[in-house]
Tab-separated table of C-alpha atoms in Angstrom:
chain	number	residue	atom	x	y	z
A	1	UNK	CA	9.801	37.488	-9.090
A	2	UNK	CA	6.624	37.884	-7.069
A	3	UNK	CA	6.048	36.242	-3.582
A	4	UNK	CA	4.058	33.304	-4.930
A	5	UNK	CA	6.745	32.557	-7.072
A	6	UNK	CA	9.222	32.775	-4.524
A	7	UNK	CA	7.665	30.756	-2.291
A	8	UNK	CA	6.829	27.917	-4.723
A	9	UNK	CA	10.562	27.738	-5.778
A	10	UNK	CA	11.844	27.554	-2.065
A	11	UNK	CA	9.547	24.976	-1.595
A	12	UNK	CA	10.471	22.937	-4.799
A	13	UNK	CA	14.070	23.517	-4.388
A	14	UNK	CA	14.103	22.554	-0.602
A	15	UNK	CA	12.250	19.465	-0.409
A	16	UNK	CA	14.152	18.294	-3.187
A	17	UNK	CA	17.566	19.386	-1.368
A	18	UNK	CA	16.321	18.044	1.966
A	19	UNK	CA	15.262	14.704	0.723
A	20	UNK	CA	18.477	14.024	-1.002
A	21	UNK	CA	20.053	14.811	1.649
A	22	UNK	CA	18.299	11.796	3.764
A	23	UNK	CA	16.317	14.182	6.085
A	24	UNK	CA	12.719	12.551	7.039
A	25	UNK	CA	10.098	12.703	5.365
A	26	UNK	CA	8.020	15.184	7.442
A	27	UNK	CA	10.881	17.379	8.051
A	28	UNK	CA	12.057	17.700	4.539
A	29	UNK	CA	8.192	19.221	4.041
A	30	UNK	CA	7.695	21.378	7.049
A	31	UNK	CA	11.178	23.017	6.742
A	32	UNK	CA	10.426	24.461	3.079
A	33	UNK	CA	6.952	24.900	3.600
A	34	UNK	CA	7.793	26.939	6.382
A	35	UNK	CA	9.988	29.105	4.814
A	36	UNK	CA	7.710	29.768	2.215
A	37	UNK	CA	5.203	30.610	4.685
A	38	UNK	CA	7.509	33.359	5.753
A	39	UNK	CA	7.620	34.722	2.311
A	40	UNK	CA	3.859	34.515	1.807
A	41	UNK	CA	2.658	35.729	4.879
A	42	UNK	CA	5.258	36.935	6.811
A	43	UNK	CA	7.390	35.910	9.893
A	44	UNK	CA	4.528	36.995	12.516
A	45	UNK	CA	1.802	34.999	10.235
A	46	UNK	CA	3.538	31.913	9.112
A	47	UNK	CA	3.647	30.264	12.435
A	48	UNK	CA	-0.423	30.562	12.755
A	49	UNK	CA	-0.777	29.458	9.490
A	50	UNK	CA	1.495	26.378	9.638
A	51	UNK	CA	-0.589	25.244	12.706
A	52	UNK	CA	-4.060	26.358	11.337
A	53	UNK	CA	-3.153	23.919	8.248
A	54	UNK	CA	-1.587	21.033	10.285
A	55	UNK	CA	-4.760	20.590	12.738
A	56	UNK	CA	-6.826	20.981	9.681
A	57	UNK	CA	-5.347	18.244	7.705
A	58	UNK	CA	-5.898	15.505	11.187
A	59	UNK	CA	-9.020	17.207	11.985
A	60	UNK	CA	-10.919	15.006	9.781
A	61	UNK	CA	-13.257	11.542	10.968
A	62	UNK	CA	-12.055	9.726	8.061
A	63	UNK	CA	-8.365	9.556	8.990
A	64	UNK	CA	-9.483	8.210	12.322
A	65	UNK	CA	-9.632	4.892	10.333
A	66	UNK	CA	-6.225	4.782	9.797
A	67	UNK	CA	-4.969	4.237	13.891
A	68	UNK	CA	-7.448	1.761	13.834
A	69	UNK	CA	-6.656	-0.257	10.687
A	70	UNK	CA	-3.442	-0.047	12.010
A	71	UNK	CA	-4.317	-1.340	15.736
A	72	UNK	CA	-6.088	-3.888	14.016
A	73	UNK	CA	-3.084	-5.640	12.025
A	74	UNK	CA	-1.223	-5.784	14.999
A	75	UNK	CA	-3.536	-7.481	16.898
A	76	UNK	CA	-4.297	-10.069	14.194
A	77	UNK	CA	-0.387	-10.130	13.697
A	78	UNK	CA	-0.180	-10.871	17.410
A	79	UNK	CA	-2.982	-13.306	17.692
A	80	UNK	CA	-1.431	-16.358	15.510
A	81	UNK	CA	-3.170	-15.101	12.885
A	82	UNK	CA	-0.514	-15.403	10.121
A	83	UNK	CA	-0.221	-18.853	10.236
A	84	UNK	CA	-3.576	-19.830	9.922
A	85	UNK	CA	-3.797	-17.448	6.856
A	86	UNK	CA	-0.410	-19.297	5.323
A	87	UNK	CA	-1.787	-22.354	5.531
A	88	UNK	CA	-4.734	-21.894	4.003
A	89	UNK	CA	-3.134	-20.369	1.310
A	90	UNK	CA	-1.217	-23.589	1.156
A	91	UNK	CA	-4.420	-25.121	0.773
A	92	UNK	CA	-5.378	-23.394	-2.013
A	93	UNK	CA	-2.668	-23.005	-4.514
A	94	UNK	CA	-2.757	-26.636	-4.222
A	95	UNK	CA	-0.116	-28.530	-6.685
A	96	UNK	CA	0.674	-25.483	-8.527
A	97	UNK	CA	4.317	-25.425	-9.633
A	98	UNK	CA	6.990	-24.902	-6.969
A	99	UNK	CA	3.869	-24.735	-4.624
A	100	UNK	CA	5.485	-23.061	-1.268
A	101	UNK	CA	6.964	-20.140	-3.565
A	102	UNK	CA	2.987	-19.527	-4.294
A	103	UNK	CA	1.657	-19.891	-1.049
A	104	UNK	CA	4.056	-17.169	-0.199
A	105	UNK	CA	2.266	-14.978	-2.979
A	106	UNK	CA	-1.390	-16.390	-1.619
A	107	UNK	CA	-0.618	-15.970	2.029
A	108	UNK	CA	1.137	-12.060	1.608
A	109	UNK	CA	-2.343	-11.016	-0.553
A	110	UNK	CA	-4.439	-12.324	2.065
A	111	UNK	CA	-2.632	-11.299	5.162
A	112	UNK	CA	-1.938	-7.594	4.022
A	113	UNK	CA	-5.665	-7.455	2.944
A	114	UNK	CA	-6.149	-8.482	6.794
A	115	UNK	CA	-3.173	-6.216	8.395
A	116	UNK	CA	-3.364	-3.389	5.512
A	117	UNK	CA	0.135	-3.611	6.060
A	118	UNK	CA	2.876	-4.724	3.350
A	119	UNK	CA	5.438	-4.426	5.617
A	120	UNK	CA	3.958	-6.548	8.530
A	121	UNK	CA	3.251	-8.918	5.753
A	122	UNK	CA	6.410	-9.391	4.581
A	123	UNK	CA	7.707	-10.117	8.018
A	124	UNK	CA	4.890	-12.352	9.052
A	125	UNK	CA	4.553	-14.591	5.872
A	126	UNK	CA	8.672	-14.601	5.941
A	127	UNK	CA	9.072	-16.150	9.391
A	128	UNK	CA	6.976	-18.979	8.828
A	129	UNK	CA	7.332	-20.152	5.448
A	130	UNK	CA	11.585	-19.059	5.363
A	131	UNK	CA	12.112	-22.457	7.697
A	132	UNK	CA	9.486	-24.637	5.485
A	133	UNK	CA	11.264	-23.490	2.376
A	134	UNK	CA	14.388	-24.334	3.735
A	135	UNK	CA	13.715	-27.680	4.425
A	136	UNK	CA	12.538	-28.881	1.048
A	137	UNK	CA	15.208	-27.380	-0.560
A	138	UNK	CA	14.548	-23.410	-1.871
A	139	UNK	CA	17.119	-21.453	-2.732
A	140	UNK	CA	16.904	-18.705	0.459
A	141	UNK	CA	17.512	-15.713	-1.849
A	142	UNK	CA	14.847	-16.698	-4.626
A	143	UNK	CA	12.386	-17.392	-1.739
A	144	UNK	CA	12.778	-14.025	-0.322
A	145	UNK	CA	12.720	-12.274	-3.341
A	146	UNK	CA	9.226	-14.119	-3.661
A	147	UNK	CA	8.168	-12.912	-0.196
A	148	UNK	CA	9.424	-9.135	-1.202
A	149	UNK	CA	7.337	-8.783	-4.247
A	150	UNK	CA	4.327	-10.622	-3.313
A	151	UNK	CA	3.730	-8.178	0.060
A	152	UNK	CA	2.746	-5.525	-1.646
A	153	UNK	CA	-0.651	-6.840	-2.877
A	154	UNK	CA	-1.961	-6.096	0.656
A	155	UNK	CA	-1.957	-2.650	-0.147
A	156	UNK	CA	-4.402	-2.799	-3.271
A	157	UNK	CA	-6.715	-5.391	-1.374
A	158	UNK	CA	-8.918	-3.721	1.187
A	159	UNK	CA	-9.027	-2.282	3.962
A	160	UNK	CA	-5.737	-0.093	2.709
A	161	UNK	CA	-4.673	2.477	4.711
A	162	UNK	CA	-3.044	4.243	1.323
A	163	UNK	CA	-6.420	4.507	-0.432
A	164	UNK	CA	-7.705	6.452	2.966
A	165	UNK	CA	-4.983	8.704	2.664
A	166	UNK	CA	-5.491	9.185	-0.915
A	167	UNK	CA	-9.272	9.364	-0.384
A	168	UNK	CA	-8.278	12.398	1.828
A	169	UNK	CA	-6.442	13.894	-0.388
A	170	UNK	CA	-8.587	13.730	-3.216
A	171	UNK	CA	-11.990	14.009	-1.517
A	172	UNK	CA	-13.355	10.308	-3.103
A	173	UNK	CA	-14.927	7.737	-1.559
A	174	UNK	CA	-13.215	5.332	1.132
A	175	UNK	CA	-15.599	3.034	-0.254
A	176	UNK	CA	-15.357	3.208	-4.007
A	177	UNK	CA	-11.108	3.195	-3.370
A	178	UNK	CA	-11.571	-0.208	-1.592
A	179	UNK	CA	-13.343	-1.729	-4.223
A	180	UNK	CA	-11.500	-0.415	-7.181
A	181	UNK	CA	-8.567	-1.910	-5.879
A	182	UNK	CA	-9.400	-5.376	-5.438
A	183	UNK	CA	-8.688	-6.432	-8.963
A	184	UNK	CA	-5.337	-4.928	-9.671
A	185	UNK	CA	-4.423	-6.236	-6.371
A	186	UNK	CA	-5.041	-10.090	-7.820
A	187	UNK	CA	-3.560	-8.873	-10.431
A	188	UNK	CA	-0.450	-7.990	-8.380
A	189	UNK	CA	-0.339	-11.351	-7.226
A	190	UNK	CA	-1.257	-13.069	-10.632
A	191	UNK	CA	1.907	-11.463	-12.011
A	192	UNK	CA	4.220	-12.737	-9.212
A	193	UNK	CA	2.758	-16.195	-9.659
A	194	UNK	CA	3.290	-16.255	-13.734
A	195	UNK	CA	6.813	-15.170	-12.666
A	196	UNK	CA	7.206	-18.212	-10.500
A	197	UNK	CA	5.429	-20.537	-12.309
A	198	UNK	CA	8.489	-19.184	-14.913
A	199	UNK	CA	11.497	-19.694	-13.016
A	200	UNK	CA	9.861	-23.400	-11.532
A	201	UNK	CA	10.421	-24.327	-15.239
A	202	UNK	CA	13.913	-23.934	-14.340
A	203	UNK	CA	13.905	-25.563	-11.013
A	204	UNK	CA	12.615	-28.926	-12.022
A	205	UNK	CA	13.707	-30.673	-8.468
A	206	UNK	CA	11.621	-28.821	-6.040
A	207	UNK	CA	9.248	-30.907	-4.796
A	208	UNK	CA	5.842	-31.098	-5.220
A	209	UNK	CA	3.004	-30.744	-2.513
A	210	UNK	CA	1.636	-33.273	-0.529
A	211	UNK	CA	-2.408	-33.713	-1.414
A	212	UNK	CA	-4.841	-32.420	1.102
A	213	UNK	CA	-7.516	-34.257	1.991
A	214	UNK	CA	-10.854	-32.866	1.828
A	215	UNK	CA	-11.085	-33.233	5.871
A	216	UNK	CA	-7.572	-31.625	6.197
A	217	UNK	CA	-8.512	-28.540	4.061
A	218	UNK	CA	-12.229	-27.966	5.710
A	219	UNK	CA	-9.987	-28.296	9.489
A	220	UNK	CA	-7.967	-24.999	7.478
A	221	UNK	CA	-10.212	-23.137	6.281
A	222	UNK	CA	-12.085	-23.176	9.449
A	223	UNK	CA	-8.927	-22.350	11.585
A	224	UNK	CA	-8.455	-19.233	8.491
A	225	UNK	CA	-12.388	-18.044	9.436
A	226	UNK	CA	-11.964	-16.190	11.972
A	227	UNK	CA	-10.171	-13.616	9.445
A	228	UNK	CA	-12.022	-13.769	6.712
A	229	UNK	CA	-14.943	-13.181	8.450
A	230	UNK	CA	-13.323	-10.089	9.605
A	231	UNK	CA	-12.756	-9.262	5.908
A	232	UNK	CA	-16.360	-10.070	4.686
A	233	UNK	CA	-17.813	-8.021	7.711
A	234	UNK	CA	-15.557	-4.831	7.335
A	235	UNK	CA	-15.845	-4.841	3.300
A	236	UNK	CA	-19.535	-5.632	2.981
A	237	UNK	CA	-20.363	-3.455	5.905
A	238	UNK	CA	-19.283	-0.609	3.736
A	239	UNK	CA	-20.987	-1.483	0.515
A	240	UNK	CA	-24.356	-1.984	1.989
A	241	UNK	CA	-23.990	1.386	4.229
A	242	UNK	CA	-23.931	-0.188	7.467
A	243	UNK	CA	-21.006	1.894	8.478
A	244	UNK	CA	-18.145	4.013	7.637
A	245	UNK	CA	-14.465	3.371	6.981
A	246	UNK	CA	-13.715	4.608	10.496
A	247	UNK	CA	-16.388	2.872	11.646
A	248	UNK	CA	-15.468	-0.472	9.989
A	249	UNK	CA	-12.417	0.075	10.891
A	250	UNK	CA	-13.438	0.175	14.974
A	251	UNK	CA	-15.193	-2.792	14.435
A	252	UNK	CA	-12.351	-4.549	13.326
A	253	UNK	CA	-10.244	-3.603	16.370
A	254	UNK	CA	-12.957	-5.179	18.516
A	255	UNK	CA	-13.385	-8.404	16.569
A	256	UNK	CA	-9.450	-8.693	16.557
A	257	UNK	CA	-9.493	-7.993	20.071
A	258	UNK	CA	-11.933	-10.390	21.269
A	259	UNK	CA	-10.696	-13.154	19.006
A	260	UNK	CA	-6.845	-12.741	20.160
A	261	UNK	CA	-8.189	-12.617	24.252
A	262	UNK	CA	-10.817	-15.810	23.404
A	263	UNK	CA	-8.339	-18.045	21.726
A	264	UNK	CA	-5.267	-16.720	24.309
A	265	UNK	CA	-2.983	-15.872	21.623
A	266	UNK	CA	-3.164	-12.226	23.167
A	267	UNK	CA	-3.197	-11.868	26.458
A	268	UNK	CA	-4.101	-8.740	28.628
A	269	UNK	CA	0.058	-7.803	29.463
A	270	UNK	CA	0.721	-8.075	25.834
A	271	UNK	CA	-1.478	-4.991	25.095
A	272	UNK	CA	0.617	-2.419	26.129
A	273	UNK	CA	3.035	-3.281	23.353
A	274	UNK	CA	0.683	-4.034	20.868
A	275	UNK	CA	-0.832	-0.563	21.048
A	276	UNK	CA	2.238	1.255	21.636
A	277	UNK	CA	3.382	-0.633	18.257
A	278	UNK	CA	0.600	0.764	16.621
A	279	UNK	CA	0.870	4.280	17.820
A	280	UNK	CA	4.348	4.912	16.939
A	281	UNK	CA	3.588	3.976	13.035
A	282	UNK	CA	0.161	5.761	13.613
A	283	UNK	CA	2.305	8.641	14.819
A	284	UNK	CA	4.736	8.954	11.517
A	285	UNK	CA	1.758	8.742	9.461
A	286	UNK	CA	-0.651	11.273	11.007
A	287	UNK	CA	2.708	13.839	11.174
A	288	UNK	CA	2.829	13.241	7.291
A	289	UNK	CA	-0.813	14.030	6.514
A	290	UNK	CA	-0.448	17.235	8.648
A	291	UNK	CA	2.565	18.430	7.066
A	292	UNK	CA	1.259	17.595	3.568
A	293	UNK	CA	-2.155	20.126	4.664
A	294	UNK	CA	0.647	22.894	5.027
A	295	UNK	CA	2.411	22.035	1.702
A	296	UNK	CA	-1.172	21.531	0.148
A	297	UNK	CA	-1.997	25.314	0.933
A	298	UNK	CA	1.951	26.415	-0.191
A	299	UNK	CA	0.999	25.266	-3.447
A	300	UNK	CA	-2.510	26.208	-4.216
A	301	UNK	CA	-1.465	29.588	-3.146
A	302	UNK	CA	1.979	29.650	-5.963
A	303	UNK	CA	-0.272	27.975	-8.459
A	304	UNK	CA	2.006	25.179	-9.164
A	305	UNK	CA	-0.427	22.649	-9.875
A	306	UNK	CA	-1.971	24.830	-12.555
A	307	UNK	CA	1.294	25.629	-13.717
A	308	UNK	CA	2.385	22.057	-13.964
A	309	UNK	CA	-0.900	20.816	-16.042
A	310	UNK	CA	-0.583	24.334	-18.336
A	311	UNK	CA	3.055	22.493	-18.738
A	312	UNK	CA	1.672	19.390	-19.128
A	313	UNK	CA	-0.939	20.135	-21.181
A	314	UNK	CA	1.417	22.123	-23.414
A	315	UNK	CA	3.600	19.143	-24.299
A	316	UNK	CA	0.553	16.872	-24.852
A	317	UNK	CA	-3.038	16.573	-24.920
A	318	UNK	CA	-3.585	13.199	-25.528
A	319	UNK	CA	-4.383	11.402	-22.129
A	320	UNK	CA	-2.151	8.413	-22.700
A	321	UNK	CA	1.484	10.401	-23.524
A	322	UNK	CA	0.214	12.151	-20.246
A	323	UNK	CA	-0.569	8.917	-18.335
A	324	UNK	CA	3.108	7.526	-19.152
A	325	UNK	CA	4.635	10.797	-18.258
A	326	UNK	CA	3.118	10.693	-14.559
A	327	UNK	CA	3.665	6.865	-14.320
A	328	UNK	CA	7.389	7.142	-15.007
A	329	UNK	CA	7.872	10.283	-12.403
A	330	UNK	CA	5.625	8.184	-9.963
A	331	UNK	CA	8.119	5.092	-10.435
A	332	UNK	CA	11.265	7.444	-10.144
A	333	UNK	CA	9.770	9.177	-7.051
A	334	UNK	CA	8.833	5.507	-5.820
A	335	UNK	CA	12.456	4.503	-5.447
A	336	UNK	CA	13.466	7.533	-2.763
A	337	UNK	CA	9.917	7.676	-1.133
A	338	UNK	CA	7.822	5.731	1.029
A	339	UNK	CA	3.826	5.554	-0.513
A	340	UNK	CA	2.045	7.909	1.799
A	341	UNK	CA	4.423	10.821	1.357
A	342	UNK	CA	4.335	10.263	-2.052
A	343	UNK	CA	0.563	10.410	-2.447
A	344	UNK	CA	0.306	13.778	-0.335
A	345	UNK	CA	3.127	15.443	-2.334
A	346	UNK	CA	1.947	14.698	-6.088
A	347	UNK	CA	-1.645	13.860	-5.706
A	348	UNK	CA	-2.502	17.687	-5.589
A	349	UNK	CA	0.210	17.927	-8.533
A	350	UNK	CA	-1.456	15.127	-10.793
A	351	UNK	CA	-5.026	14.740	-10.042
A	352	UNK	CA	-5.443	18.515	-11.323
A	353	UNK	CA	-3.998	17.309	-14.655
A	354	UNK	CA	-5.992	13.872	-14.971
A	355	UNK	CA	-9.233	15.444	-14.573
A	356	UNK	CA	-8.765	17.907	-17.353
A	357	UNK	CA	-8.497	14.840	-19.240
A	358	UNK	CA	-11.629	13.255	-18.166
A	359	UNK	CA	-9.788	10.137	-16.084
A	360	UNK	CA	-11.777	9.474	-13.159
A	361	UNK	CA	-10.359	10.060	-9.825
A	362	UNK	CA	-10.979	6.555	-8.895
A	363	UNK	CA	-9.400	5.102	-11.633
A	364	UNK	CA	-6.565	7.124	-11.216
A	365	UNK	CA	-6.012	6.510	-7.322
A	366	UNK	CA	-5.899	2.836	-8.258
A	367	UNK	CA	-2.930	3.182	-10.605
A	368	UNK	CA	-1.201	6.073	-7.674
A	369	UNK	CA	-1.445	3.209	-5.380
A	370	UNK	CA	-0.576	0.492	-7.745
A	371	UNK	CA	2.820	2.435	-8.610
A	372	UNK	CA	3.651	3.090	-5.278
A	373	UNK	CA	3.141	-0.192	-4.340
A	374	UNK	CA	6.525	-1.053	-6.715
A	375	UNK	CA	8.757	1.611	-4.853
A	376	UNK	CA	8.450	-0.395	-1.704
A	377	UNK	CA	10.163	-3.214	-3.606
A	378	UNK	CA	12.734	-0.977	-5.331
A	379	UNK	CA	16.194	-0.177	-4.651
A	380	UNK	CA	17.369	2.165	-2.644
A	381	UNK	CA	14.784	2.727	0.574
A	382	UNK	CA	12.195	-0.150	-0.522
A	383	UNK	CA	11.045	-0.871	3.010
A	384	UNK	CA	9.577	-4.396	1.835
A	385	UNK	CA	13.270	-5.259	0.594
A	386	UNK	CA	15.071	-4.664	3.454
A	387	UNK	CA	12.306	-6.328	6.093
A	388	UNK	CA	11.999	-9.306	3.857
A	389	UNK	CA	15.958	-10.048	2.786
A	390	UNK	CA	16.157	-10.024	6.763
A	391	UNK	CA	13.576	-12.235	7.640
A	392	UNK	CA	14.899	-14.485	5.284
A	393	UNK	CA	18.534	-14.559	5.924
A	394	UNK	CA	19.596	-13.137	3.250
A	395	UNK	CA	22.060	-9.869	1.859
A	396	UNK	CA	19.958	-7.472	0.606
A	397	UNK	CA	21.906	-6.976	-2.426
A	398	UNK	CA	21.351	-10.626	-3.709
A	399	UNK	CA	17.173	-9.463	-3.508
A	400	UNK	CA	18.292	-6.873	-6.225
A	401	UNK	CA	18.835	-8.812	-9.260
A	402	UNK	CA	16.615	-11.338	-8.369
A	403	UNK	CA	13.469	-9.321	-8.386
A	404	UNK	CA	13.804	-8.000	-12.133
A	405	UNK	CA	11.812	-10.497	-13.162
A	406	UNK	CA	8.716	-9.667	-10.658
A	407	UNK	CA	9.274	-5.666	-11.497
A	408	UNK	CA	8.832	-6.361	-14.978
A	409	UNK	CA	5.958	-8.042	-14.633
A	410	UNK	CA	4.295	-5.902	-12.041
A	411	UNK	CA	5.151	-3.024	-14.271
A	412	UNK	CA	3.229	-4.345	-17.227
A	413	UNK	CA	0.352	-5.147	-14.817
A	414	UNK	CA	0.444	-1.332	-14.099
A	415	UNK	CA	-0.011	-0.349	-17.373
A	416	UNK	CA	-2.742	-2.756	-18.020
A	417	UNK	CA	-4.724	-1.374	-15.049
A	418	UNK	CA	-3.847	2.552	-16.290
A	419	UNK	CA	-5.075	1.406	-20.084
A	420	UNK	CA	-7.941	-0.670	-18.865
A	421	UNK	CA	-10.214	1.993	-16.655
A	422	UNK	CA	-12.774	-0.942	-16.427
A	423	UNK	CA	-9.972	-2.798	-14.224
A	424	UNK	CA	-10.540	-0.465	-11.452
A	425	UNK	CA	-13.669	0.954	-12.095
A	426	UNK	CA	-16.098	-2.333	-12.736
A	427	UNK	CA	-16.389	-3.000	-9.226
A	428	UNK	CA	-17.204	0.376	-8.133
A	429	UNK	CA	-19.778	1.075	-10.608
A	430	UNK	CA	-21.067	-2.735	-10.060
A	431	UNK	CA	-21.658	-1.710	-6.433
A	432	UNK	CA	-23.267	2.089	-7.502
A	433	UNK	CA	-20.572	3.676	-5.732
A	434	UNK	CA	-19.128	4.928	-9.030
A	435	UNK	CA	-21.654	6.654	-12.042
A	436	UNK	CA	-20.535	5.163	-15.472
């Protein structure tokens, strides 16, 4: 067996040892792709070259978008912002069946589009609409398994930090990721409400919302303005060219800032925390895209992603037996992995495979980032399960069986978007940021 070989089977072999195992993330990648290293270069040349391919991998002005997303959130977390987003989202779903159960699903799509975080979301929408559910008479467990798979629409809906990282991994545009994932994010939260609108059937008492007045909902939706003029500034910013993601992403620091210190809802002590908050997750997620540069170079130089779409491509040339293939190892992988390690480890697998078939990059991040989004609601590490059966006051375990339903749909929602390129890619080539 020659080196390359070697060193591609150590690092197969040990990330998939060191990640059943329950090692972190990061570490379950540097400690293989180390070794490997070793076996490439040798002992004295592995250490430079782990560190040359770690800088490289930060070194880059679009990832500097990602702190500051990040920043952002927490600030508009911090500044009261949640609530004003829940209730206009109360506002309009209106009288929909079992309406709080579907301002859930409004207010997590429009607060993760603010915070770019499904997490946060989760938590955020939870708290405040856990003790209004309560009161009129939700069961808790079905109302946090409606909080759980409604927060991941905040990652399709820009700004998304996942699209940046998969924008750096694949070298597409910020720009033309943000827009192609606006519609399968609605669609995310289309599916949720269907499912809800199913089991109200079955929940006849609940009941129903009070009417808002036309005064009442124009006293919301300007509380709610603030943040969606955040929104409207950092997305159309980009599309006209007025700035960069990173840029944009500065910019909505500053407006988050300003509004939290004008309105009092953040106060000058409370910033310590708030950015210390956002450089710990910051931290995790910049270690991961450094790591990934090592493991990026470990493979190109053992040839595994040729190797895999020879495989591939040897089992199937027609793009849709392909597509499946890569959507059901991207749901299994989903269930033991967190999105943004995911993206680094099989993007440089997949995308090699895609483009042979003529699928567009674009297209194809959207459904990467669309399947991810379901392992943060999956059993057993779903981050978005755990965060959102606490908030509510729930066991986890009773969020299991419960969310079926939701997966099912979400699932058949994926395949729709992976079928239907024009889901992804109208948008994009609306805006010229995509050629037909």
């Amino acid at each position: 067996m020659d080196a390359a070989s070697l060193a591609g089977l150590i690092l197969i072999v040990g990330m998939i040892v060191l990640i059943g195992v329950g090692l972190p993330i990061a570490i379950a990648i540097a400690l293989p792709c180390t070794i490997s290293a070793i076996v490439l270069v040798g002992a004295s040349g592995a250490p430079l070259v782990m560190t040359q391919r770690i800088f490289a991998a930060n070194n880059s002005f679009v990832l500097l978008a990602i702190p500051f997303f990040i920043l952002a959130g927490v600030l508009m977390n911090n500044g009261g912002i949640a609530g004003r987003l829940v209730d206009l989202a109360k506002v309009l779903v209106g009288r929909a069946p079992a309406p709080l159960a579907q301002t859930s699903i409004a207010a997590n799509a429009i607060f993760g589009a603010v915070s770019g975080a499904s997490v946060a979301s989760a938590a955020a929408v939870g708290t405040i609409l856990t003790p209004r559910m309560k009161k009129e008479g939700y069961d808790m467990k079905f109302a946090a398994t409606v909080n759980v798979a409604a927060s991941p629409a905040g990652m399709l809906i820009p700004p998304s930090n996942t699209f940046i990282v998969y924008s750096l991994v694949s070298s597409t545009s910020v720009s033309a990721l943000f827009m192609a994932g606006i519609i399968p994010g609605l669609m995310w939260a289309a599916a949720c409400a269907l499912v809800v609108a199913w089991y109200a059937r079955r929940m006849p008492d609940l009941p129903a919302q009070e009417r808002v007045t036309l005064r009442q909902a124009l006293i919301v939706v300007w509380r709610a303005l603030p943040a969606l003029v955040m929104m409207l500034v950092v997305i159309g910013g980009l599309l006209a060219g007025y700035f960069t993601a990173t840029e944009s992403a500065v910019i909505a620091v500053l407006y988050a800032l300003v509004f939290g210190l004008v309105t009092r809802s953040v106060v000058v002590r409370d910033l310590y925390g708030i950015v210390l908050t956002a450089a710990r997750t910051t931290g995790v997620i910049m270690l991961l895209v450094g790591v990934s540069g090592a493991l990026s170079w470990i493979l190109a130089y053992s040839r595994i992603p040729e190797q895999v779409a020879d495989f591939m491509l040897g089992i199937s040339t027609n793009p849709t037996v392909i597509l499946i293939i890569i959507m059901i190892v991207l749901l299994v992988a989903g269930t033991v992995m967190d999105p943004t390690p995911e993206i680094l480890i099989f993007t440089p697998i997949f995308l090699p495979v895609v483009t042979q078939l003529g699928i567009d990059p674009i297209h194809f991040g959207a459904m990467m980032v669309f399947n991810m989004s379901l392992g943060n609601i999956s059993p057993p590490v779903g981050n978005n399960l755990f965060v959102g059966a606490k908030v509510g006051g729930v066991p986890v375990e009773s969020v299991f069986t419960r969310i079926l339903p939701f997966f099912a749909a979400l699932v058949v929602a994926l395949f729709l978007v992976v079928f239907i390129p024009e889901l992804s890619l109208w948008l994009p080539t609306m805006a010229g940021l995509v050629t037909p």
